[in-house]
PDB file of C-alpha atoms in Angstrom:
ATOM      1  CA  UNK S 198     -12.175   4.026  -6.288  1.00 53.00           C
ATOM      2  CA  UNK S 199     -11.872   4.818  -2.771  1.00 53.00           C
ATOM      3  CA  UNK S 200     -11.854   2.701   0.022  1.00 54.00           C
ATOM      4  CA  UNK S 201     -11.340   2.794   3.815  1.00 63.00           C
ATOM      5  CA  UNK S 202      -9.749   0.047   4.653  1.00 66.00           C
ATOM      6  CA  UNK S 203      -7.037  -0.837   7.707  1.00 85.00           C
ATOM      7  CA  UNK S 204      -4.523  -2.908   6.118  1.00 93.00           C
ATOM      8  CA  UNK S 205      -0.656  -3.958   6.345  1.00 94.00           C
ATOM      9  CA  UNK S 206       1.036  -4.560   2.848  1.00 94.00           C
ATOM     10  CA  UNK S 207       4.435  -6.546   2.253  1.00 96.00           C
ATOM     11  CA  UNK S 208       6.318  -5.074  -0.461  1.00 96.00           C
ATOM     12  CA  UNK S 209       8.759  -6.280  -2.727  1.00 95.00           C
ATOM     13  CA  UNK S 210      11.669  -3.329  -3.298  1.00 90.00           C
ATOM     14  CA  UNK S 211      15.250  -3.784  -3.823  1.00 90.00           C
ATOM     15  CA  UNK S 212      15.522  -7.260  -2.623  1.00 92.00           C
ATOM     16  CA  UNK S 213      14.081  -6.462   0.323  1.00 95.00           C
ATOM     17  CA  UNK S 214      10.289  -6.865   1.939  1.00 95.00           C
ATOM     18  CA  UNK S 215       8.571  -3.887   3.740  1.00 94.00           C
ATOM     19  CA  UNK S 216       6.091  -3.856   5.453  1.00 95.00           C
ATOM     20  CA  UNK S 217       3.675  -0.893   5.605  1.00 94.00           C
ATOM     21  CA  UNK S 218       0.589  -0.358   7.312  1.00 93.00           C
ATOM     22  CA  UNK S 219      -2.256   2.226   6.615  1.00 92.00           C
ATOM     23  CA  UNK S 220      -5.683   3.446   4.623  1.00 90.00           C
ATOM     24  CA  UNK S 221      -6.490   2.418   1.321  1.00 88.00           C
ATOM     25  CA  UNK S 222      -6.810   5.561  -0.318  1.00 86.00           C
ATOM     26  CA  UNK S 223      -7.619   4.927  -3.577  1.00 88.00           C
ATOM     27  CA  UNK S 224      -6.682   1.847  -6.205  1.00 90.00           C
ATOM     28  CA  UNK S 225      -5.701   3.022  -9.819  1.00 93.00           C
ATOM     29  CA  UNK S 226      -6.776  -0.198 -12.640  1.00 94.00           C
ATOM     30  CA  UNK S 227      -5.048   1.677 -15.219  1.00 96.00           C
ATOM     31  CA  UNK S 228      -1.791   2.058 -13.449  1.00 96.00           C
ATOM     32  CA  UNK S 229      -2.231  -0.661 -11.361  1.00 96.00           C
ATOM     33  CA  UNK S 230      -1.200   1.047  -8.380  1.00 96.00           C
ATOM     34  CA  UNK S 231      -2.433   1.594  -4.386  1.00 94.00           C
ATOM     35  CA  UNK S 232      -2.497   4.949  -2.718  1.00 94.00           C
ATOM     36  CA  UNK S 233      -1.815   3.827   0.771  1.00 92.00           C
ATOM     37  CA  UNK S 234      -2.145   6.972   3.676  1.00 91.00           C
ATOM     38  CA  UNK S 235       0.372   5.714   6.009  1.00 92.00           C
ATOM     39  CA  UNK S 236      -0.911   4.927   9.937  1.00 88.00           C
ATOM     40  CA  UNK S 237       2.351   6.389  11.223  1.00 84.00           C
ATOM     41  CA  UNK S 238       2.725   9.371   9.266  1.00 81.00           C
ATOM     42  CA  UNK S 239      -1.231  11.003   8.917  1.00 79.00           C
ATOM     43  CA  UNK S 240      -1.113  12.495   5.402  1.00 82.00           C
ATOM     44  CA  UNK S 241       1.802  10.862   3.598  1.00 93.00           C
ATOM     45  CA  UNK S 242       0.442   9.045   0.644  1.00 94.00           C
ATOM     46  CA  UNK S 243       2.841   6.086  -0.519  1.00 94.00           C
ATOM     47  CA  UNK S 244       2.317   4.792  -3.925  1.00 95.00           C
ATOM     48  CA  UNK S 245       2.454   0.892  -4.030  1.00 95.00           C
ATOM     49  CA  UNK S 246       2.723  -1.240  -7.781  1.00 95.00           C
ATOM     50  CA  UNK S 247       0.611  -4.273  -7.881  1.00 95.00           C
ATOM     51  CA  UNK S 248       3.498  -6.049  -9.063  1.00 95.00           C
ATOM     52  CA  UNK S 249       5.198  -5.867  -5.774  1.00 95.00           C
ATOM     53  CA  UNK S 250       2.938  -6.575  -3.612  1.00 96.00           C
ATOM     54  CA  UNK S 251       3.833  -9.791  -1.315  1.00 96.00           C
ATOM     55  CA  UNK S 252       1.339 -10.317   0.827  1.00 96.00           C
ATOM     56  CA  UNK S 253      -1.911  -8.433   2.278  1.00 94.00           C
ATOM     57  CA  UNK S 254      -3.516  -8.610   5.590  1.00 93.00           C
ATOM     58  CA  UNK S 255      -6.592  -6.817   6.532  1.00 87.00           C
ATOM     59  CA  UNK S 256      -6.800  -5.442   9.948  1.00 82.00           C
ATOM     60  CA  UNK S 257      -9.713  -4.542  11.671  1.00 74.00           C
TER      61      UNK S 257
END
């Protein structure tokens, strides 16, 4: 699946909360990962595990 939704994720990593803002590039239900293209770093895609997500805010 592919989406183009601007979102801000709050992610729990190594005992800290990190915020990532960008566009959802792909949701992978098999590996339970979200591929997020970062807003500040155009073309840079990070993978976020479903289980690490603490909060989601949809931006318009």
